[in-house]
């Protein structure tokens, strides 16, 4: 799961935000960037803090503990935290605690993607325990967000938890949607993408770009009714991630490539999707050319999170 996230994240970094209009990235493949030492960014190292919090305080951690850990493990310069996460961190320094730090009242970026790219691991440590994943992701998501972005984080976490026992991505998305409110904008966009995918599949020739065009039209273009914020918002990226998961069909390469080429937050979305497929297929199911020990390292380097281990082994069995 972790390596799948890292590969997906690096594949899309160079085009992040570049294709956030009506036209998707025209390339057919992505340049795979495989590293001997995987450097962290906010798509993974906020999860790194989350794992430390669980180890230190357990799943029943409280708001004060969440705030204390963020203040302890984010650099005094604020380096490596952005948008909703950064505003939450500022608020913590003024004495606010979650969920106030992510609320619409105090966090001007409550609508952003932050929480859904920082909580997937909470599903991965809750295999088969959908309710635990839902509740834990909801608590951590409200550090930086409110409303439908929290539901996106919960949707991803539930998918990760279920992925240990359900390899069919269509079933996985369908069943996981049952965990979030039907009135949520996250439910709306994810179910729309699922419906568009199923309609497309019935035609016999899958075309993810056509579905991506529908996603743009309904959630950013003329039919969006003014509810689109920017390329860092939750809704459009939730749709793009679900699109990648469905059209990837359980294949790691295809899933990540679609996640990157669909655009918008093109490193975060394939990271989430790639981690999910890594969970389903396991390390041995990841592409051998991307995980060859001669080119793919086994070290995760903590760059921005002080007082936590600076280098950790991703998977002890990788070189066996």
PDB file of C-alpha atoms in Angstrom, residues 4-245:
ATOM      1  CA  UNK A   4       1.861   2.027  -4.267  1.00  0.00           C
ATOM      2  CA  UNK A   5       1.115   5.478  -2.866  1.00  0.00           C
ATOM      3  CA  UNK A   6       4.720   6.632  -3.297  1.00  0.00           C
ATOM      4  CA  UNK A   7       4.973   5.475  -6.915  1.00  0.00           C
ATOM      5  CA  UNK A   8       1.630   7.086  -7.767  1.00  0.00           C
ATOM      6  CA  UNK A   9       2.573  10.316  -6.035  1.00  0.00           C
ATOM      7  CA  UNK A  10       5.927  10.665  -7.818  1.00  0.00           C
ATOM      8  CA  UNK A  11       4.423   9.852 -11.222  1.00  0.00           C
ATOM      9  CA  UNK A  12       2.169  12.888 -11.061  1.00  0.00           C
ATOM     10  CA  UNK A  13       4.214  15.531  -9.282  1.00  0.00           C
ATOM     11  CA  UNK A  14       5.504  17.233 -12.414  1.00  0.00           C
ATOM     12  CA  UNK A  15       1.987  17.944 -13.757  1.00  0.00           C
ATOM     13  CA  UNK A  16       0.209  18.820 -10.516  1.00  0.00           C
ATOM     14  CA  UNK A  17      -2.472  21.396 -11.298  1.00  0.00           C
ATOM     15  CA  UNK A  18      -1.458  21.727 -14.963  1.00  0.00           C
ATOM     16  CA  UNK A  19      -4.528  20.000 -16.450  1.00  0.00           C
ATOM     17  CA  UNK A  20      -7.391  21.440 -14.455  1.00  0.00           C
ATOM     18  CA  UNK A  21      -9.491  22.658 -17.356  1.00  0.00           C
ATOM     19  CA  UNK A  22     -11.746  20.949 -19.867  1.00  0.00           C
ATOM     20  CA  UNK A  23      -8.861  19.071 -21.525  1.00  0.00           C
ATOM     21  CA  UNK A  24      -7.092  16.197 -19.794  1.00  0.00           C
ATOM     22  CA  UNK A  25      -3.382  15.478 -20.152  1.00  0.00           C
ATOM     23  CA  UNK A  26      -3.068  14.352 -23.802  1.00  0.00           C
ATOM     24  CA  UNK A  27      -0.230  11.909 -23.165  1.00  0.00           C
ATOM     25  CA  UNK A  28      -0.985   8.196 -23.270  1.00  0.00           C
ATOM     26  CA  UNK A  29       1.516   7.127 -20.592  1.00  0.00           C
ATOM     27  CA  UNK A  30       3.281   8.741 -17.652  1.00  0.00           C
ATOM     28  CA  UNK A  31       7.010   8.943 -16.936  1.00  0.00           C
ATOM     29  CA  UNK A  32       7.547   6.579 -14.019  1.00  0.00           C
ATOM     30  CA  UNK A  33       9.882   8.040 -11.403  1.00  0.00           C
ATOM     31  CA  UNK A  34      11.341   5.313  -9.227  1.00  0.00           C
ATOM     32  CA  UNK A  35      13.673   6.207  -6.379  1.00  0.00           C
ATOM     33  CA  UNK A  36      16.221   4.482  -4.199  1.00  0.00           C
ATOM     34  CA  UNK A  37      15.208   6.774  -1.364  1.00  0.00           C
ATOM     35  CA  UNK A  38      11.601   7.965  -1.322  1.00  0.00           C
ATOM     36  CA  UNK A  39      11.296  11.557  -0.142  1.00  0.00           C
ATOM     37  CA  UNK A  40       8.155  12.509   1.707  1.00  0.00           C
ATOM     38  CA  UNK A  41       5.659  15.224   0.899  1.00  0.00           C
ATOM     39  CA  UNK A  42       2.316  16.205   2.404  1.00  0.00           C
ATOM     40  CA  UNK A  43       0.556  13.400   0.545  1.00  0.00           C
ATOM     41  CA  UNK A  44       2.300  10.882   2.801  1.00  0.00           C
ATOM     42  CA  UNK A  45       3.988  12.567   5.742  1.00  0.00           C
ATOM     43  CA  UNK A  46       0.798  13.801   7.412  1.00  0.00           C
ATOM     44  CA  UNK A  47      -0.141  10.113   7.412  1.00  0.00           C
ATOM     45  CA  UNK A  48       3.250   9.512   8.985  1.00  0.00           C
ATOM     46  CA  UNK A  49       2.177  11.780  11.873  1.00  0.00           C
ATOM     47  CA  UNK A  50      -1.193  10.008  12.009  1.00  0.00           C
ATOM     48  CA  UNK A  51       0.509   6.639  12.451  1.00  0.00           C
ATOM     49  CA  UNK A  52       2.648   8.082  15.250  1.00  0.00           C
ATOM     50  CA  UNK A  53      -0.482   9.446  16.949  1.00  0.00           C
ATOM     51  CA  UNK A  54      -2.113   6.005  16.857  1.00  0.00           C
ATOM     52  CA  UNK A  55       1.017   4.442  18.331  1.00  0.00           C
ATOM     53  CA  UNK A  56       1.224   7.081  21.063  1.00  0.00           C
ATOM     54  CA  UNK A  57      -2.456   7.479  21.971  1.00  0.00           C
ATOM     55  CA  UNK A  58      -4.453   4.744  20.254  1.00  0.00           C
ATOM     56  CA  UNK A  59      -7.606   4.985  18.173  1.00  0.00           C
ATOM     57  CA  UNK A  60      -9.427   6.856  20.932  1.00  0.00           C
ATOM     58  CA  UNK A  61      -7.033   9.818  20.797  1.00  0.00           C
ATOM     59  CA  UNK A  62      -8.644  13.123  21.719  1.00  0.00           C
ATOM     60  CA  UNK A  63      -8.585  16.612  20.216  1.00  0.00           C
ATOM     61  CA  UNK A  64      -5.905  17.920  22.555  1.00  0.00           C
ATOM     62  CA  UNK A  65      -3.621  15.001  21.699  1.00  0.00           C
ATOM     63  CA  UNK A  66      -4.157  15.541  17.982  1.00  0.00           C
ATOM     64  CA  UNK A  67      -3.270  19.221  18.276  1.00  0.00           C
ATOM     65  CA  UNK A  68      -0.266  18.576  20.508  1.00  0.00           C
ATOM     66  CA  UNK A  69       1.173  16.040  18.084  1.00  0.00           C
ATOM     67  CA  UNK A  70       0.743  18.359  15.108  1.00  0.00           C
ATOM     68  CA  UNK A  71       2.451  21.181  16.955  1.00  0.00           C
ATOM     69  CA  UNK A  72       5.280  18.875  17.994  1.00  0.00           C
ATOM     70  CA  UNK A  73       5.906  17.324  14.576  1.00  0.00           C
ATOM     71  CA  UNK A  74       5.435  20.189  12.110  1.00  0.00           C
ATOM     72  CA  UNK A  75       8.402  22.484  11.574  1.00  0.00           C
ATOM     73  CA  UNK A  76       8.185  25.928  13.180  1.00  0.00           C
ATOM     74  CA  UNK A  77       8.519  27.410   9.688  1.00  0.00           C
ATOM     75  CA  UNK A  78       5.404  25.566   8.534  1.00  0.00           C
ATOM     76  CA  UNK A  79       7.363  23.933   5.717  1.00  0.00           C
ATOM     77  CA  UNK A  80       5.583  20.999   4.134  1.00  0.00           C
ATOM     78  CA  UNK A  81       2.022  21.924   5.103  1.00  0.00           C
ATOM     79  CA  UNK A  82      -0.331  23.679   2.718  1.00  0.00           C
ATOM     80  CA  UNK A  83      -3.864  24.974   2.183  1.00  0.00           C
ATOM     81  CA  UNK A  84      -6.294  23.514   4.761  1.00  0.00           C
ATOM     82  CA  UNK A  85      -3.559  21.759   6.705  1.00  0.00           C
ATOM     83  CA  UNK A  86      -1.574  24.984   7.030  1.00  0.00           C
ATOM     84  CA  UNK A  87      -4.584  26.947   8.230  1.00  0.00           C
ATOM     85  CA  UNK A  88      -5.341  24.213  10.775  1.00  0.00           C
ATOM     86  CA  UNK A  89      -1.752  24.435  12.022  1.00  0.00           C
ATOM     87  CA  UNK A  90      -2.008  28.228  12.352  1.00  0.00           C
ATOM     88  CA  UNK A  91      -5.207  27.812  14.356  1.00  0.00           C
ATOM     89  CA  UNK A  92      -3.582  25.258  16.672  1.00  0.00           C
ATOM     90  CA  UNK A  93      -0.901  27.810  17.502  1.00  0.00           C
ATOM     91  CA  UNK A  94      -3.703  30.117  18.656  1.00  0.00           C
ATOM     92  CA  UNK A  95      -5.148  27.438  20.913  1.00  0.00           C
ATOM     93  CA  UNK A  96      -7.833  25.979  18.677  1.00  0.00           C
ATOM     94  CA  UNK A  97      -8.349  22.208  18.580  1.00  0.00           C
ATOM     95  CA  UNK A  98      -9.972  19.835  16.076  1.00  0.00           C
ATOM     96  CA  UNK A  99     -12.677  19.863  14.825  1.00  0.00           C
ATOM     97  CA  UNK A 100     -12.668  23.677  15.078  1.00  0.00           C
ATOM     98  CA  UNK A 101      -9.387  23.761  13.134  1.00  0.00           C
ATOM     99  CA  UNK A 102     -11.090  22.270  10.091  1.00  0.00           C
ATOM    100  CA  UNK A 103     -14.467  23.947  10.425  1.00  0.00           C
ATOM    101  CA  UNK A 104     -16.101  26.250   7.910  1.00  0.00           C
ATOM    102  CA  UNK A 105     -16.135  28.902  10.627  1.00  0.00           C
ATOM    103  CA  UNK A 106     -12.369  29.072  11.111  1.00  0.00           C
ATOM    104  CA  UNK A 107     -10.692  27.333   8.165  1.00  0.00           C
ATOM    105  CA  UNK A 108     -11.123  29.197   4.891  1.00  0.00           C
ATOM    106  CA  UNK A 109      -9.889  26.133   2.995  1.00  0.00           C
ATOM    107  CA  UNK A 110     -12.339  23.676   4.541  1.00  0.00           C
ATOM    108  CA  UNK A 111     -13.447  22.590   1.027  1.00  0.00           C
ATOM    109  CA  UNK A 112      -9.970  21.509  -0.047  1.00  0.00           C
ATOM    110  CA  UNK A 113      -8.420  18.117  -0.704  1.00  0.00           C
ATOM    111  CA  UNK A 114      -6.241  17.981   2.421  1.00  0.00           C
ATOM    112  CA  UNK A 115      -8.068  15.451   4.568  1.00  0.00           C
ATOM    113  CA  UNK A 116      -8.640  12.912   1.802  1.00  0.00           C
ATOM    114  CA  UNK A 117      -4.907  12.670   1.017  1.00  0.00           C
ATOM    115  CA  UNK A 118      -3.809  12.296   4.625  1.00  0.00           C
ATOM    116  CA  UNK A 119      -6.060   9.583   6.050  1.00  0.00           C
ATOM    117  CA  UNK A 120      -6.030   6.607   3.676  1.00  0.00           C
ATOM    118  CA  UNK A 121      -3.586   4.780   5.934  1.00  0.00           C
ATOM    119  CA  UNK A 122      -6.227   4.759   8.675  1.00  0.00           C
ATOM    120  CA  UNK A 123      -8.203   2.369   6.492  1.00  0.00           C
ATOM    121  CA  UNK A 124      -5.115   0.301   5.787  1.00  0.00           C
ATOM    122  CA  UNK A 125      -4.570  -0.307   9.513  1.00  0.00           C
ATOM    123  CA  UNK A 126      -8.227  -1.318   9.903  1.00  0.00           C
ATOM    124  CA  UNK A 127      -8.455  -4.335   7.564  1.00  0.00           C
ATOM    125  CA  UNK A 128     -12.050  -5.438   7.186  1.00  0.00           C
ATOM    126  CA  UNK A 129     -13.173  -2.973   9.869  1.00  0.00           C
ATOM    127  CA  UNK A 130     -15.139  -0.484   7.825  1.00  0.00           C
ATOM    128  CA  UNK A 131     -16.771   1.247  10.779  1.00  0.00           C
ATOM    129  CA  UNK A 132     -13.438   1.702  12.547  1.00  0.00           C
ATOM    130  CA  UNK A 133     -11.940   3.145   9.350  1.00  0.00           C
ATOM    131  CA  UNK A 134     -14.944   5.454   8.923  1.00  0.00           C
ATOM    132  CA  UNK A 135     -14.829   6.776  12.490  1.00  0.00           C
ATOM    133  CA  UNK A 136     -11.053   7.166  12.696  1.00  0.00           C
ATOM    134  CA  UNK A 137     -10.770   8.877   9.317  1.00  0.00           C
ATOM    135  CA  UNK A 138     -13.613  11.211  10.293  1.00  0.00           C
ATOM    136  CA  UNK A 139     -11.817  12.273  13.453  1.00  0.00           C
ATOM    137  CA  UNK A 140      -8.501  12.924  11.686  1.00  0.00           C
ATOM    138  CA  UNK A 141     -10.154  14.505   8.630  1.00  0.00           C
ATOM    139  CA  UNK A 142     -11.799  17.176  10.762  1.00  0.00           C
ATOM    140  CA  UNK A 143      -8.367  18.468  11.740  1.00  0.00           C
ATOM    141  CA  UNK A 144      -8.249  20.318   8.413  1.00  0.00           C
ATOM    142  CA  UNK A 145     -11.653  20.038   6.738  1.00  0.00           C
ATOM    143  CA  UNK A 146     -15.399  20.037   7.159  1.00  0.00           C
ATOM    144  CA  UNK A 147     -18.423  18.672   5.321  1.00  0.00           C
ATOM    145  CA  UNK A 148     -18.026  16.744   2.089  1.00  0.00           C
ATOM    146  CA  UNK A 149     -14.180  16.602   2.144  1.00  0.00           C
ATOM    147  CA  UNK A 150     -14.495  14.672   5.408  1.00  0.00           C
ATOM    148  CA  UNK A 151     -16.833  12.257   3.638  1.00  0.00           C
ATOM    149  CA  UNK A 152     -14.239  11.848   0.868  1.00  0.00           C
ATOM    150  CA  UNK A 153     -11.613  10.937   3.451  1.00  0.00           C
ATOM    151  CA  UNK A 154     -14.031   8.449   5.002  1.00  0.00           C
ATOM    152  CA  UNK A 155     -14.895   6.970   1.610  1.00  0.00           C
ATOM    153  CA  UNK A 156     -11.220   6.344   0.834  1.00  0.00           C
ATOM    154  CA  UNK A 157     -10.546   4.901   4.286  1.00  0.00           C
ATOM    155  CA  UNK A 158     -13.474   2.496   4.018  1.00  0.00           C
ATOM    156  CA  UNK A 159     -12.305   1.411   0.546  1.00  0.00           C
ATOM    157  CA  UNK A 160      -8.826   0.712   1.927  1.00  0.00           C
ATOM    158  CA  UNK A 161     -10.263  -1.298   4.821  1.00  0.00           C
ATOM    159  CA  UNK A 162     -12.487  -3.335   2.514  1.00  0.00           C
ATOM    160  CA  UNK A 163      -9.737  -3.824  -0.089  1.00  0.00           C
ATOM    161  CA  UNK A 164      -8.110  -6.575   1.980  1.00  0.00           C
ATOM    162  CA  UNK A 165     -11.112  -8.799   1.229  1.00  0.00           C
ATOM    163  CA  UNK A 166     -12.692  -7.354  -1.926  1.00  0.00           C
ATOM    164  CA  UNK A 167     -10.512  -7.231  -5.074  1.00  0.00           C
ATOM    165  CA  UNK A 168     -13.254  -6.123  -7.490  1.00  0.00           C
ATOM    166  CA  UNK A 169     -12.970  -2.349  -7.763  1.00  0.00           C
ATOM    167  CA  UNK A 170     -16.549  -1.830  -8.951  1.00  0.00           C
ATOM    168  CA  UNK A 171     -17.891  -3.742  -5.959  1.00  0.00           C
ATOM    169  CA  UNK A 172     -15.437  -1.940  -3.707  1.00  0.00           C
ATOM    170  CA  UNK A 173     -16.610   1.516  -4.770  1.00  0.00           C
ATOM    171  CA  UNK A 174     -20.282   0.510  -4.738  1.00  0.00           C
ATOM    172  CA  UNK A 175     -20.191  -0.971  -1.238  1.00  0.00           C
ATOM    173  CA  UNK A 176     -18.001   1.760   0.232  1.00  0.00           C
ATOM    174  CA  UNK A 177     -20.422   4.442  -0.945  1.00  0.00           C
ATOM    175  CA  UNK A 178     -22.962   2.978   1.476  1.00  0.00           C
ATOM    176  CA  UNK A 179     -20.839   4.315   4.344  1.00  0.00           C
ATOM    177  CA  UNK A 180     -21.241   8.027   3.584  1.00  0.00           C
ATOM    178  CA  UNK A 181     -24.346  10.265   3.570  1.00  0.00           C
ATOM    179  CA  UNK A 182     -26.347  10.195   0.343  1.00  0.00           C
ATOM    180  CA  UNK A 183     -26.848  13.947   0.768  1.00  0.00           C
ATOM    181  CA  UNK A 184     -23.104  14.590   0.565  1.00  0.00           C
ATOM    182  CA  UNK A 185     -21.497  16.171  -2.494  1.00  0.00           C
ATOM    183  CA  UNK A 186     -18.877  13.424  -2.244  1.00  0.00           C
ATOM    184  CA  UNK A 187     -21.576  10.781  -2.579  1.00  0.00           C
ATOM    185  CA  UNK A 188     -23.015  12.688  -5.521  1.00  0.00           C
ATOM    186  CA  UNK A 189     -19.779  12.897  -7.509  1.00  0.00           C
ATOM    187  CA  UNK A 190     -18.609   9.362  -6.724  1.00  0.00           C
ATOM    188  CA  UNK A 191     -21.969   7.812  -7.596  1.00  0.00           C
ATOM    189  CA  UNK A 192     -22.142   9.876 -10.795  1.00  0.00           C
ATOM    190  CA  UNK A 193     -18.712   8.616 -11.875  1.00  0.00           C
ATOM    191  CA  UNK A 194     -19.751   5.071 -11.003  1.00  0.00           C
ATOM    192  CA  UNK A 195     -22.944   5.407 -13.069  1.00  0.00           C
ATOM    193  CA  UNK A 196     -21.040   6.911 -16.008  1.00  0.00           C
ATOM    194  CA  UNK A 197     -18.523   4.089 -15.818  1.00  0.00           C
ATOM    195  CA  UNK A 198     -21.231   1.407 -15.808  1.00  0.00           C
ATOM    196  CA  UNK A 199     -22.972   3.057 -18.768  1.00  0.00           C
ATOM    197  CA  UNK A 200     -19.647   3.168 -20.586  1.00  0.00           C
ATOM    198  CA  UNK A 201     -18.901  -0.461 -19.763  1.00  0.00           C
ATOM    199  CA  UNK A 202     -22.227  -1.526 -21.230  1.00  0.00           C
ATOM    200  CA  UNK A 203     -21.162  -0.006 -24.545  1.00  0.00           C
ATOM    201  CA  UNK A 204     -18.283  -2.474 -24.749  1.00  0.00           C
ATOM    202  CA  UNK A 205     -15.514   0.110 -25.252  1.00  0.00           C
ATOM    203  CA  UNK A 206     -14.266   1.916 -22.162  1.00  0.00           C
ATOM    204  CA  UNK A 207     -13.250   5.548 -22.645  1.00  0.00           C
ATOM    205  CA  UNK A 208     -12.068   7.192 -19.450  1.00  0.00           C
ATOM    206  CA  UNK A 209     -11.487  10.523 -21.200  1.00  0.00           C
ATOM    207  CA  UNK A 210     -15.168  10.734 -22.152  1.00  0.00           C
ATOM    208  CA  UNK A 211     -16.136  10.182 -18.527  1.00  0.00           C
ATOM    209  CA  UNK A 212     -13.537  12.720 -17.459  1.00  0.00           C
ATOM    210  CA  UNK A 213     -15.248  15.207 -19.778  1.00  0.00           C
ATOM    211  CA  UNK A 214     -18.566  14.529 -18.041  1.00  0.00           C
ATOM    212  CA  UNK A 215     -16.877  15.047 -14.684  1.00  0.00           C
ATOM    213  CA  UNK A 216     -15.591  18.414 -15.861  1.00  0.00           C
ATOM    214  CA  UNK A 217     -18.930  19.455 -17.357  1.00  0.00           C
ATOM    215  CA  UNK A 218     -21.010  18.603 -14.298  1.00  0.00           C
ATOM    216  CA  UNK A 219     -18.618  19.618 -11.519  1.00  0.00           C
ATOM    217  CA  UNK A 220     -16.553  22.436 -12.990  1.00  0.00           C
ATOM    218  CA  UNK A 221     -18.068  23.598 -16.270  1.00  0.00           C
ATOM    219  CA  UNK A 222     -21.412  25.113 -17.136  1.00  0.00           C
ATOM    220  CA  UNK A 223     -23.440  22.552 -15.173  1.00  0.00           C
ATOM    221  CA  UNK A 224     -21.469  23.032 -11.939  1.00  0.00           C
ATOM    222  CA  UNK A 225     -23.805  25.847 -10.836  1.00  0.00           C
ATOM    223  CA  UNK A 226     -20.953  27.849  -9.319  1.00  0.00           C
ATOM    224  CA  UNK A 227     -19.952  25.201  -6.804  1.00  0.00           C
ATOM    225  CA  UNK A 228     -16.467  24.611  -8.191  1.00  0.00           C
ATOM    226  CA  UNK A 229     -13.729  26.242  -6.094  1.00  0.00           C
ATOM    227  CA  UNK A 230     -10.355  25.466  -7.704  1.00  0.00           C
ATOM    228  CA  UNK A 231      -8.161  22.527  -8.740  1.00  0.00           C
ATOM    229  CA  UNK A 232      -7.336  21.799  -5.086  1.00  0.00           C
ATOM    230  CA  UNK A 233     -10.958  21.286  -4.059  1.00  0.00           C
ATOM    231  CA  UNK A 234     -12.259  18.004  -2.736  1.00  0.00           C
ATOM    232  CA  UNK A 235     -15.113  17.252  -5.111  1.00  0.00           C
ATOM    233  CA  UNK A 236     -13.463  17.308  -8.533  1.00  0.00           C
ATOM    234  CA  UNK A 237     -10.498  15.322  -7.199  1.00  0.00           C
ATOM    235  CA  UNK A 238     -12.721  12.753  -5.512  1.00  0.00           C
ATOM    236  CA  UNK A 239     -14.382  12.203  -8.865  1.00  0.00           C
ATOM    237  CA  UNK A 240     -11.045  11.902 -10.651  1.00  0.00           C
ATOM    238  CA  UNK A 241      -9.761   9.381  -8.100  1.00  0.00           C
ATOM    239  CA  UNK A 242     -12.846   7.188  -8.313  1.00  0.00           C
ATOM    240  CA  UNK A 243     -12.585   7.421 -12.109  1.00  0.00           C
ATOM    241  CA  UNK A 244      -8.989   6.142 -11.994  1.00  0.00           C
ATOM    242  CA  UNK A 245      -9.901   3.293  -9.656  1.00  0.00           C
TER     243      UNK A 245
END
